């Protein structure tokens, strides 16, 4: 469920005005004495999260262990001296006891603290221990902005291993105190069982924490929910979520490997209806993350997030609307070659041409020119945009149309950020080297996995002329390295508030800076 606080001033408010509204009339019931039954109090099971942060607020999320009311206090000081209590909202079995609340009318560019408790619906006097989180609202002035990105968590059977320190990349990213995480998808591996032990090539044993639901591929709604809950068991992930908002999108493994609505499911699935499987996965995905909800299309993943004068982020959904990419559509654009689909493509074009931000980050869950085969061992079928060398065909036609639009409309300073392929790379797209040349040069940066097997390198095709400027991959004959090998990667972006320059750094989980570049913006 989502509770929306009414917005009276869309221009935002000052910290002074915020404090003035948090007086005696807003004293929290949470601060009052309440009955404590230590052995039978509700529990905040998976920490707290915030997400989709803007200049005047964002979404906060938590999960209880029983039917409850989520009670939230919000403040601009860590002491909660100026706390404002918000109306309770229900956390019921129908949503797996999750609840999320849209906080609005907060001051811009301000550190915001929130405190969450759950009140037992069966015993209204019994409340959980509080859990505190924080986020910074987006600035309205030209301040520095810092964020991290990556994808791919708990993949290939590499789950939470306490002996290896757990999901250490999240602890590393947290040290940078970013404004937010852009999560590029594969947030879970619903199709990837987690075994208690995995024997490594050197004879060592990788030991996972396990839960019963992760012993098989997810098919029921509860099994999809459990795939997300599993990740929240990691202490580094919970600590990160409490301090760093997430801008999240999905890719294939939230449902099943390489899924589309035309995909035939493997024999491991008893549920044979891919549309039903995807619907259950989507419901679990939206229940488990602090996303702003679309009234126009409930369950929509693509959306625009405005993070101050220097940055607009366009979150794409490259799964829900794609066609089968049939051979008869190789050179003619039509439903079979859809990748974004007409509605999403039109939305993206409108957003780009209307954006006044210095940088337009296009958050793509798949790289543009890395070939990803649907049948990888036999190098058959294109799962990604890339169709191989040559002029645009199939899914490349939609991207060609978009790149042409960006050029002819005078849109400047676009950067593509992505994950998916489980290695780190930097690609410079040069029309002089491309088969299709109707576009302006741009960069694409690839980061991940955050906690999964490391692969690559994959082939690049020449349709859009990518020049490989950097790569760090596991290498031929050395695929699916576990996180203990250290080849877990994330990207870090810093935008200088004064100059507007963007610095992009690719790092590993030990926080080693592997490669970096600084981009000068063109005037908007």
Short mmCIF file of C-alpha atoms in Angstrom, two decimals:
data_model
loop_
_atom_site.label_atom_id
_atom_site.label_comp_id
_atom_site.label_asym_id
_atom_site.label_seq_id
_atom_site.Cartn_x
_atom_site.Cartn_y
_atom_site.Cartn_z
CA UNK A 1 0.00 0.00 0.00
CA UNK A 2 1.11 3.57 -0.61
CA UNK A 3 0.05 6.58 1.43
CA UNK A 4 0.43 9.98 -0.20
CA UNK A 5 0.92 13.08 1.90
CA UNK A 6 -0.88 16.01 0.33
CA UNK A 7 1.30 18.48 -1.55
CA UNK A 8 0.41 22.12 -0.87
CA UNK A 9 3.49 23.75 -2.33
CA UNK A 10 5.11 22.04 -5.31
CA UNK A 11 8.05 24.42 -5.11
CA UNK A 12 9.18 22.75 -1.89
CA UNK A 13 9.62 24.32 1.54
CA UNK A 14 12.46 25.59 3.65
CA UNK A 15 13.79 23.76 6.67
CA UNK A 16 12.38 26.56 8.87
CA UNK A 17 8.90 26.06 7.42
CA UNK A 18 9.24 22.29 7.79
CA UNK A 19 10.02 22.71 11.47
CA UNK A 20 7.09 25.04 11.96
CA UNK A 21 4.70 22.31 10.82
CA UNK A 22 6.11 19.78 13.26
CA UNK A 23 4.75 21.33 16.45
CA UNK A 24 2.35 20.21 19.10
CA UNK A 25 -0.31 19.26 16.59
CA UNK A 26 2.05 16.72 15.03
CA UNK A 27 3.39 15.11 18.20
CA UNK A 28 3.98 11.47 17.42
CA UNK A 29 1.97 8.77 19.05
CA UNK A 30 5.21 6.81 18.70
CA UNK A 31 6.79 8.92 21.40
CA UNK A 32 4.06 8.00 23.89
CA UNK A 33 4.39 5.09 26.29
CA UNK A 34 3.17 1.82 24.92
CA UNK A 35 2.75 -1.70 26.19
CA UNK A 36 5.88 -3.80 25.78
CA UNK A 37 5.66 -7.57 25.45
CA UNK A 38 9.22 -8.35 24.49
CA UNK A 39 8.47 -11.88 23.32
CA UNK A 40 5.52 -10.93 21.15
CA UNK A 41 6.28 -7.60 19.52
CA UNK A 42 6.13 -7.09 15.76
CA UNK A 43 9.45 -7.18 13.97
CA UNK A 44 10.83 -5.04 11.14
CA UNK A 45 12.06 -8.06 9.22
CA UNK A 46 14.15 -6.67 6.36
CA UNK A 47 15.41 -3.28 7.40
CA UNK A 48 14.17 -0.07 5.79
CA UNK A 49 14.58 1.38 2.31
CA UNK A 50 14.01 4.68 0.58
CA UNK A 51 13.81 5.34 -3.13
CA UNK A 52 12.74 7.50 -6.08
CA UNK A 53 13.94 10.60 -4.24
CA UNK A 54 13.15 14.04 -5.64
CA UNK A 55 13.58 17.61 -4.46
CA UNK A 56 10.57 17.47 -2.14
CA UNK A 57 10.51 13.89 -0.91
CA UNK A 58 10.61 10.21 -1.75
CA UNK A 59 9.27 6.76 -0.88
CA UNK A 60 10.10 4.82 2.29
CA UNK A 61 9.52 1.08 2.69
CA UNK A 62 9.57 -1.58 5.38
CA UNK A 63 8.20 -5.05 6.06
CA UNK A 64 6.63 -6.52 9.19
CA UNK A 65 6.26 -10.12 10.34
CA UNK A 66 2.48 -9.94 10.87
CA UNK A 67 -0.61 -7.85 10.09
CA UNK A 68 0.38 -4.42 11.32
CA UNK A 69 0.22 -0.69 10.84
CA UNK A 70 3.40 1.02 9.68
CA UNK A 71 4.08 4.12 11.77
CA UNK A 72 6.53 6.64 10.33
CA UNK A 73 8.11 9.75 11.80
CA UNK A 74 10.10 12.13 9.61
CA UNK A 75 12.58 14.78 10.73
CA UNK A 76 15.40 17.00 9.52
CA UNK A 77 17.59 16.22 12.53
CA UNK A 78 19.04 12.91 13.66
CA UNK A 79 17.77 13.55 17.17
CA UNK A 80 14.19 13.64 15.83
CA UNK A 81 13.64 16.75 17.95
CA UNK A 82 11.53 18.18 15.12
CA UNK A 83 9.80 14.91 14.25
CA UNK A 84 6.53 14.91 12.36
CA UNK A 85 4.29 11.86 12.73
CA UNK A 86 2.51 10.55 9.66
CA UNK A 87 -0.80 8.68 9.52
CA UNK A 88 -0.47 4.90 9.87
CA UNK A 89 -0.84 2.59 6.89
CA UNK A 90 -1.59 -1.12 6.82
CA UNK A 91 0.88 -3.91 6.19
CA UNK A 92 -1.24 -6.96 5.38
CA UNK A 93 -0.70 -10.54 4.16
CA UNK A 94 -1.97 -9.47 0.73
CA UNK A 95 1.24 -7.43 0.30
CA UNK A 96 3.49 -9.87 2.20
CA UNK A 97 3.32 -7.46 5.17
CA UNK A 98 5.18 -4.77 3.20
CA UNK A 99 4.18 -1.11 3.26
CA UNK A 100 5.55 1.95 1.50
CA UNK A 101 4.77 5.60 1.99
CA UNK A 102 5.35 8.55 -0.32
CA UNK A 103 6.77 11.44 1.72
CA UNK A 104 6.18 14.83 0.13
CA UNK A 105 6.54 18.52 0.96
CA UNK A 106 10.05 18.13 2.36
CA UNK A 107 12.80 20.76 2.00
CA UNK A 108 15.14 20.36 -1.00
CA UNK A 109 18.80 19.42 -0.64
CA UNK A 110 18.26 18.41 2.98
CA UNK A 111 19.26 15.34 4.96
CA UNK A 112 16.00 13.68 6.00
CA UNK A 113 15.70 11.13 8.80
CA UNK A 114 12.79 8.74 9.16
CA UNK A 115 11.88 6.27 11.88
CA UNK A 116 9.67 3.24 11.31
CA UNK A 117 7.71 1.11 13.76
CA UNK A 118 4.97 -1.46 13.24
CA UNK A 119 1.90 -1.65 15.48
CA UNK A 120 0.28 -5.05 15.87
CA UNK A 121 -3.26 -5.00 14.46
CA UNK A 122 -4.39 -7.74 16.83
CA UNK A 123 -2.93 -5.97 19.90
CA UNK A 124 -2.98 -2.27 19.13
CA UNK A 125 -0.84 -1.40 22.15
CA UNK A 126 2.12 -3.51 21.04
CA UNK A 127 4.73 -1.97 18.76
CA UNK A 128 8.03 -3.07 17.29
CA UNK A 129 11.42 -1.61 18.02
CA UNK A 130 12.07 1.40 15.77
CA UNK A 131 14.38 1.27 12.76
CA UNK A 132 15.93 4.50 11.49
CA UNK A 133 16.81 5.42 7.92
CA UNK A 134 17.86 8.54 6.09
CA UNK A 135 18.12 10.09 2.64
CA UNK A 136 19.02 13.42 1.10
CA UNK A 137 16.42 15.15 -1.02
CA UNK A 138 17.54 16.33 -4.45
CA UNK A 139 18.93 19.87 -4.66
CA UNK A 140 17.27 22.75 -6.42
CA UNK A 141 20.60 24.55 -6.83
CA UNK A 142 23.74 23.43 -8.67
CA UNK A 143 25.32 21.35 -5.93
CA UNK A 144 27.62 18.36 -6.34
CA UNK A 145 25.82 15.08 -7.00
CA UNK A 146 27.28 11.63 -6.35
CA UNK A 147 25.74 8.25 -7.11
CA UNK A 148 26.70 4.63 -7.70
CA UNK A 149 25.27 2.06 -10.09
CA UNK A 150 25.42 -1.65 -10.90
CA UNK A 151 23.27 -4.76 -11.06
CA UNK A 152 23.17 -8.54 -10.65
CA UNK A 153 22.72 -9.75 -7.05
CA UNK A 154 22.84 -13.35 -5.75
CA UNK A 155 23.25 -14.86 -9.20
CA UNK A 156 24.64 -18.19 -10.39
CA UNK A 157 24.08 -19.71 -6.94
CA UNK A 158 26.46 -17.33 -5.16
CA UNK A 159 24.36 -16.28 -2.20
CA UNK A 160 25.18 -14.85 1.22
CA UNK A 161 28.40 -16.45 2.46
CA UNK A 162 29.32 -15.22 5.97
CA UNK A 163 32.79 -16.77 5.60
CA UNK A 164 33.42 -14.43 2.66
CA UNK A 165 31.97 -11.44 4.50
CA UNK A 166 28.56 -11.42 2.81
CA UNK A 167 27.65 -8.93 0.08
CA UNK A 168 30.76 -6.80 0.52
CA UNK A 169 30.24 -4.58 -2.52
CA UNK A 170 27.35 -2.88 -0.72
CA UNK A 171 29.65 -2.08 2.23
CA UNK A 172 32.20 -0.62 -0.18
CA UNK A 173 29.64 1.52 -2.00
CA UNK A 174 28.24 2.76 1.32
CA UNK A 175 31.63 4.23 2.28
CA UNK A 176 31.33 6.70 -0.60
CA UNK A 177 28.11 8.13 0.90
CA UNK A 178 26.39 8.41 -2.48
CA UNK A 179 23.15 10.31 -2.96
CA UNK A 180 21.54 7.17 -4.42
CA UNK A 181 22.09 3.77 -6.04
CA UNK A 182 20.91 3.30 -9.60
CA UNK A 183 20.13 -0.44 -9.56
CA UNK A 184 20.34 -1.64 -13.16
CA UNK A 185 18.33 -4.82 -12.72
CA UNK A 186 18.69 -8.50 -11.90
CA UNK A 187 17.94 -7.43 -8.35
CA UNK A 188 17.33 -11.11 -7.64
CA UNK A 189 17.78 -14.41 -9.45
CA UNK A 190 14.32 -15.89 -9.14
CA UNK A 191 15.42 -18.64 -11.54
CA UNK A 192 18.59 -19.44 -9.57
CA UNK A 193 18.39 -21.87 -6.64
CA UNK A 194 20.75 -21.28 -3.72
CA UNK A 195 22.45 -24.43 -2.42
CA UNK A 196 23.96 -24.62 1.05
CA UNK A 197 27.39 -25.51 -0.34
CA UNK A 198 29.19 -25.12 -3.68
CA UNK A 199 32.56 -26.78 -4.30
CA UNK A 200 34.99 -24.41 -6.04
CA UNK A 201 37.53 -25.54 -8.68
CA UNK A 202 40.36 -25.31 -6.12
CA UNK A 203 38.49 -27.68 -3.78
CA UNK A 204 37.38 -25.00 -1.33
CA UNK A 205 33.71 -24.90 -0.34
CA UNK A 206 31.49 -21.83 -0.71
CA UNK A 207 28.83 -21.91 2.03
CA UNK A 208 25.54 -20.07 1.52
CA UNK A 209 22.89 -19.05 3.98
CA UNK A 210 19.75 -20.74 2.68
CA UNK A 211 15.97 -20.55 2.94
CA UNK A 212 13.53 -23.26 1.79
CA UNK A 213 11.99 -21.14 -0.98
CA UNK A 214 15.37 -20.71 -2.73
CA UNK A 215 15.85 -24.46 -3.18
CA UNK A 216 14.08 -24.26 -6.57
CA UNK A 217 13.11 -21.79 -9.28
CA UNK A 218 10.45 -19.29 -8.22
CA UNK A 219 6.97 -19.99 -9.62
CA UNK A 220 4.48 -18.97 -6.95
CA UNK A 221 4.00 -15.41 -5.71
CA UNK A 222 5.41 -16.39 -2.31
CA UNK A 223 8.52 -17.87 -3.94
CA UNK A 224 9.15 -14.66 -5.89
CA UNK A 225 8.70 -12.65 -2.71
CA UNK A 226 11.15 -14.92 -0.90
CA UNK A 227 13.82 -14.35 -3.57
CA UNK A 228 13.78 -10.65 -2.64
CA UNK A 229 13.59 -11.31 1.10
CA UNK A 230 16.66 -13.53 0.82
CA UNK A 231 18.85 -10.62 -0.27
CA UNK A 232 17.63 -8.51 2.66
CA UNK A 233 19.14 -11.09 5.02
CA UNK A 234 22.58 -9.62 4.27
CA UNK A 235 23.73 -7.11 6.88
CA UNK A 236 25.69 -4.99 4.39
CA UNK A 237 22.68 -4.68 2.10
CA UNK A 238 20.40 -3.66 4.97
CA UNK A 239 22.89 -1.08 6.25
CA UNK A 240 23.27 0.31 2.73
CA UNK A 241 19.51 0.51 2.20
CA UNK A 242 19.05 2.44 5.45
CA UNK A 243 21.41 5.19 4.25
CA UNK A 244 21.29 5.21 0.44
CA UNK A 245 18.10 5.53 -1.64
CA UNK A 246 17.61 3.14 -4.57
CA UNK A 247 16.40 3.95 -8.07
CA UNK A 248 15.53 0.45 -9.25
CA UNK A 249 14.65 -1.19 -12.56
CA UNK A 250 14.29 -4.84 -13.54
CA UNK A 251 15.80 -7.11 -16.16
CA UNK A 252 15.27 -10.81 -16.83
CA UNK A 253 16.20 -12.69 -13.66
CA UNK A 254 13.42 -11.11 -11.61
CA UNK A 255 11.29 -13.52 -13.68
CA UNK A 256 13.48 -16.09 -15.48
CA UNK A 257 16.55 -16.09 -17.69
CA UNK A 258 16.16 -14.12 -20.95
CA UNK A 259 12.42 -13.83 -20.53
CA UNK A 260 9.98 -12.16 -22.85
CA UNK A 261 6.28 -12.82 -23.35
CA UNK A 262 7.19 -15.04 -26.30
CA UNK A 263 9.68 -17.16 -24.36
CA UNK A 264 9.20 -20.89 -23.94
CA UNK A 265 9.97 -21.91 -20.37
CA UNK A 266 12.53 -24.64 -19.64
CA UNK A 267 11.49 -28.02 -18.29
CA UNK A 268 12.41 -27.02 -14.71
CA UNK A 269 9.15 -25.04 -14.55
CA UNK A 270 5.84 -26.67 -13.68
CA UNK A 271 4.11 -23.36 -14.36
CA UNK A 272 4.09 -23.12 -18.18
CA UNK A 273 2.36 -19.75 -18.57
CA UNK A 274 5.09 -17.11 -18.98
CA UNK A 275 2.59 -14.23 -18.74
CA UNK A 276 1.33 -15.50 -15.38
CA UNK A 277 4.89 -16.08 -14.17
CA UNK A 278 5.87 -12.52 -15.16
CA UNK A 279 2.76 -11.10 -13.45
CA UNK A 280 3.63 -12.81 -10.16
CA UNK A 281 7.24 -11.65 -10.46
CA UNK A 282 6.16 -8.08 -11.17
CA UNK A 283 3.88 -7.98 -8.16
CA UNK A 284 6.67 -9.21 -5.87
CA UNK A 285 9.13 -6.73 -7.42
CA UNK A 286 6.84 -3.75 -6.82
CA UNK A 287 6.00 -4.91 -3.30
CA UNK A 288 9.67 -5.15 -2.34
CA UNK A 289 11.08 -1.82 -3.58
CA UNK A 290 10.35 1.84 -2.74
CA UNK A 291 9.16 2.89 -6.21
CA UNK A 292 6.75 5.68 -7.04
CA UNK A 293 3.64 4.10 -8.50
CA UNK A 294 2.11 5.00 -11.86
CA UNK A 295 -1.63 5.66 -11.94
CA UNK A 296 -1.61 5.67 -15.75
CA UNK A 297 -0.16 2.16 -15.89
CA UNK A 298 -0.02 0.33 -12.54
CA UNK A 299 3.16 -1.71 -12.37
CA UNK A 300 5.07 0.48 -14.80
CA UNK A 301 8.84 0.33 -14.35
CA UNK A 302 9.96 3.06 -16.77
CA UNK A 303 9.88 6.55 -15.26
CA UNK A 304 11.83 9.80 -15.00
CA UNK A 305 13.65 10.79 -11.83
CA UNK A 306 14.76 14.41 -11.55
CA UNK A 307 17.74 14.90 -9.26
CA UNK A 308 18.46 18.61 -9.37
CA UNK A 309 19.48 21.01 -12.17
CA UNK A 310 22.39 18.83 -13.25
CA UNK A 311 20.70 15.42 -13.57
CA UNK A 312 17.64 13.69 -14.99
CA UNK A 313 17.57 9.88 -14.89
CA UNK A 314 15.42 7.99 -17.40
CA UNK A 315 14.77 4.49 -16.06
CA UNK A 316 13.97 2.07 -18.91
CA UNK A 317 12.06 -1.22 -19.01
CA UNK A 318 13.53 -3.38 -21.76
CA UNK A 319 11.59 -6.53 -20.82
CA UNK A 320 7.87 -5.87 -20.60
CA UNK A 321 7.22 -4.62 -24.14
CA UNK A 322 9.73 -6.51 -26.29
CA UNK A 323 8.77 -8.60 -29.29
CA UNK A 324 10.20 -12.00 -30.32
CA UNK A 325 12.73 -10.43 -32.73
CA UNK A 326 11.75 -12.79 -35.54
CA UNK A 327 13.83 -13.19 -38.68
CA UNK A 328 11.08 -11.71 -40.86
CA UNK A 329 11.50 -8.40 -39.03
CA UNK A 330 15.26 -8.09 -39.45
CA UNK A 331 15.09 -5.00 -41.65
CA UNK A 332 11.53 -3.74 -41.09
CA UNK A 333 10.47 -2.14 -37.84
CA UNK A 334 7.34 -3.70 -36.37
CA UNK A 335 5.91 -5.43 -33.30
CA UNK A 336 8.28 -8.37 -33.57
CA UNK A 337 11.30 -6.06 -33.31
CA UNK A 338 10.02 -3.95 -30.40
CA UNK A 339 12.49 -3.52 -27.56
CA UNK A 340 11.12 -0.52 -25.67
CA UNK A 341 7.78 -0.48 -27.46
CA UNK A 342 6.10 2.58 -29.03
CA UNK A 343 4.65 4.09 -25.83
CA UNK A 344 7.91 3.90 -23.89
CA UNK A 345 9.94 5.16 -26.84
CA UNK A 346 7.60 8.17 -27.22
CA UNK A 347 7.84 8.85 -23.47
CA UNK A 348 11.64 8.77 -23.62
CA UNK A 349 11.79 11.14 -26.60
CA UNK A 350 9.44 13.59 -24.86
CA UNK A 351 11.46 13.42 -21.66
CA UNK A 352 14.79 13.97 -23.40
CA UNK A 353 13.67 16.92 -25.50
CA UNK A 354 11.95 18.60 -22.53
CA UNK A 355 14.79 18.01 -20.06
CA UNK A 356 16.67 21.10 -18.94
CA UNK A 357 19.14 19.09 -16.85
CA UNK A 358 22.82 19.27 -17.69
CA UNK A 359 23.08 15.47 -17.95
CA UNK A 360 20.48 13.02 -19.18
CA UNK A 361 21.38 9.58 -17.83
CA UNK A 362 19.61 6.77 -19.69
CA UNK A 363 19.44 3.81 -17.31
CA UNK A 364 19.34 0.77 -19.59
CA UNK A 365 19.08 -2.73 -18.17
CA UNK A 366 21.06 -4.09 -21.15
CA UNK A 367 24.08 -2.70 -23.07
CA UNK A 368 23.48 -1.46 -26.62
CA UNK A 369 26.19 -3.25 -28.57
CA UNK A 370 27.24 -6.26 -26.50
CA UNK A 371 26.01 -9.45 -28.12
CA UNK A 372 24.12 -11.65 -25.65
CA UNK A 373 23.01 -14.94 -27.14
CA UNK A 374 19.75 -16.56 -26.03
CA UNK A 375 21.43 -19.90 -26.69
CA UNK A 376 24.91 -18.97 -25.50
CA UNK A 377 26.70 -22.32 -25.96
CA UNK A 378 25.68 -22.45 -29.64
CA UNK A 379 25.82 -18.68 -30.25
CA UNK A 380 22.24 -18.59 -31.51
CA UNK A 381 19.48 -16.02 -31.11
CA UNK A 382 19.90 -12.43 -29.94
CA UNK A 383 18.71 -11.74 -26.40
CA UNK A 384 19.96 -8.13 -26.45
CA UNK A 385 19.76 -5.07 -28.70
CA UNK A 386 22.87 -6.11 -30.66
CA UNK A 387 22.14 -8.30 -33.70
CA UNK A 388 25.70 -8.63 -34.99
CA UNK A 389 27.76 -6.57 -37.43
CA UNK A 390 26.01 -4.63 -40.14
CA UNK A 391 23.23 -2.05 -40.60
CA UNK A 392 20.42 -1.88 -38.00
CA UNK A 393 17.97 -4.75 -37.98
CA UNK A 394 15.51 -6.25 -35.52
CA UNK A 395 15.71 -4.56 -32.12
CA UNK A 396 18.49 -2.25 -33.33
CA UNK A 397 15.95 -0.36 -35.48
CA UNK A 398 14.26 1.13 -32.41
CA UNK A 399 17.59 2.26 -30.96
CA UNK A 400 18.66 3.70 -34.32
CA UNK A 401 15.44 5.73 -34.38
CA UNK A 402 16.12 7.01 -30.84
CA UNK A 403 19.75 7.96 -31.58
CA UNK A 404 18.70 9.78 -34.75
CA UNK A 405 16.03 11.67 -32.77
CA UNK A 406 18.58 12.73 -30.12
CA UNK A 407 20.83 14.14 -32.83
CA UNK A 408 18.20 15.91 -34.93
CA UNK A 409 16.41 17.35 -31.86
CA UNK A 410 19.59 18.87 -30.47
CA UNK A 411 19.52 16.89 -27.22
CA UNK A 412 22.99 17.00 -25.63
CA UNK A 413 24.87 15.31 -22.79
CA UNK A 414 23.28 11.85 -22.85
CA UNK A 415 25.10 9.06 -21.02
CA UNK A 416 24.00 5.41 -20.94
CA UNK A 417 24.52 3.37 -17.74
CA UNK A 418 23.90 -0.37 -17.64
CA UNK A 419 24.88 -3.76 -16.19
CA UNK A 420 23.66 -7.29 -17.14
CA UNK A 421 26.83 -8.86 -18.59
CA UNK A 422 28.69 -9.34 -15.28
CA UNK A 423 31.82 -7.36 -16.04
CA UNK A 424 32.96 -3.73 -16.14
CA UNK A 425 33.48 -1.81 -19.39
CA UNK A 426 33.49 1.63 -20.99
CA UNK A 427 32.28 2.10 -24.58
CA UNK A 428 32.59 5.26 -26.66
CA UNK A 429 30.09 5.30 -29.50
CA UNK A 430 31.67 6.90 -32.55
CA UNK A 431 29.56 7.43 -35.70
CA UNK A 432 32.75 7.47 -37.78
CA UNK A 433 33.28 3.80 -36.85
CA UNK A 434 29.61 2.77 -37.16
CA UNK A 435 27.48 1.14 -39.83
CA UNK A 436 24.64 3.46 -38.76
CA UNK A 437 26.03 6.98 -38.54
CA UNK A 438 23.04 9.27 -37.87
CA UNK A 439 23.90 10.06 -34.25
CA UNK A 440 26.20 12.21 -32.11
CA UNK A 441 29.02 10.51 -30.14
CA UNK A 442 28.13 9.33 -26.64
CA UNK A 443 29.41 7.10 -23.81
CA UNK A 444 28.02 3.90 -22.34
CA UNK A 445 29.39 2.53 -19.07
CA UNK A 446 28.84 -1.03 -17.80
CA UNK A 447 29.17 -2.08 -14.14
CA UNK A 448 28.42 -5.23 -12.18
CA UNK A 449 27.99 -7.79 -10.85
CA UNK A 450 27.38 -6.38 -7.40
CA UNK A 451 27.24 -9.93 -6.01
CA UNK A 452 27.07 -12.72 -8.58
CA UNK A 453 29.27 -14.73 -10.93
CA UNK A 454 31.75 -12.81 -13.10
CA UNK A 455 31.75 -13.52 -16.85
CA UNK A 456 32.87 -12.05 -20.17
CA UNK A 457 34.12 -10.57 -22.30
CA UNK A 458 31.31 -10.66 -24.86
CA UNK A 459 31.48 -9.70 -28.52
CA UNK A 460 30.78 -6.14 -29.66
CA UNK A 461 29.01 -5.47 -32.94
CA UNK A 462 29.78 -2.49 -35.20
CA UNK A 463 26.24 -1.26 -35.93
CA UNK A 464 26.61 1.80 -33.67
CA UNK A 465 30.40 1.89 -33.69
CA UNK A 466 31.36 1.20 -30.06
CA UNK A 467 35.03 1.69 -29.23
CA UNK A 468 36.15 -0.35 -26.24
CA UNK A 469 38.01 2.04 -23.92
CA UNK A 470 38.20 -0.25 -20.87
CA UNK A 471 37.22 -3.75 -19.85
CA UNK A 472 37.67 -5.93 -16.78
CA UNK A 473 36.18 -9.41 -17.22
CA UNK A 474 36.86 -12.93 -16.05
CA UNK A 475 38.30 -13.96 -19.41
CA UNK A 476 37.92 -17.04 -21.67
CA UNK A 477 37.98 -20.35 -19.84
CA UNK A 478 37.50 -18.60 -16.52
CA UNK A 479 33.76 -17.96 -16.46
CA UNK A 480 31.41 -17.68 -13.47
CA UNK A 481 33.99 -16.61 -10.91
CA UNK A 482 32.51 -16.44 -7.39
CA UNK A 483 32.42 -13.17 -5.43
CA UNK A 484 35.39 -14.42 -3.38
CA UNK A 485 37.54 -13.89 -6.50
CA UNK A 486 37.05 -10.16 -5.93
CA UNK A 487 35.78 -9.35 -9.42
CA UNK A 488 32.62 -7.62 -8.33
CA UNK A 489 32.23 -4.17 -9.88
CA UNK A 490 30.26 -0.95 -9.44
CA UNK A 491 30.33 2.44 -11.07
CA UNK A 492 30.63 5.77 -9.28
CA UNK A 493 29.49 9.06 -10.83
CA UNK A 494 30.32 12.52 -9.51
CA UNK A 495 28.86 15.68 -11.03
CA UNK A 496 30.64 18.90 -10.08
CA UNK A 497 28.05 21.45 -9.02
CA UNK A 498 30.05 24.45 -10.20
CA UNK A 499 31.31 23.22 -13.58
CA UNK A 500 28.78 20.51 -14.40
CA UNK A 501 31.63 18.11 -15.26
CA UNK A 502 30.79 14.41 -14.83
CA UNK A 503 33.48 12.04 -13.57
CA UNK A 504 32.77 8.32 -14.04
CA UNK A 505 34.88 5.76 -12.17
CA UNK A 506 34.66 1.97 -12.38
CA UNK A 507 35.61 0.26 -9.11
CA UNK A 508 35.84 -3.25 -7.68
CA UNK A 509 34.53 -4.49 -4.35
CA UNK A 510 37.89 -3.73 -2.67
CA UNK A 511 37.31 -0.11 -3.77
CA UNK A 512 40.18 -0.10 -6.26
CA UNK A 513 39.61 2.52 -8.96
CA UNK A 514 40.03 0.51 -12.17
CA UNK A 515 39.36 3.26 -14.73
CA UNK A 516 38.05 6.82 -14.76
CA UNK A 517 37.16 9.61 -17.16
CA UNK A 518 35.81 13.16 -16.83
CA UNK A 519 33.23 14.44 -19.32
CA UNK A 520 32.71 18.13 -20.08
CA UNK A 521 29.08 19.07 -20.69
CA UNK A 522 27.88 20.95 -23.73
CA UNK A 523 25.71 24.00 -23.02
CA UNK A 524 22.04 23.10 -22.56
#
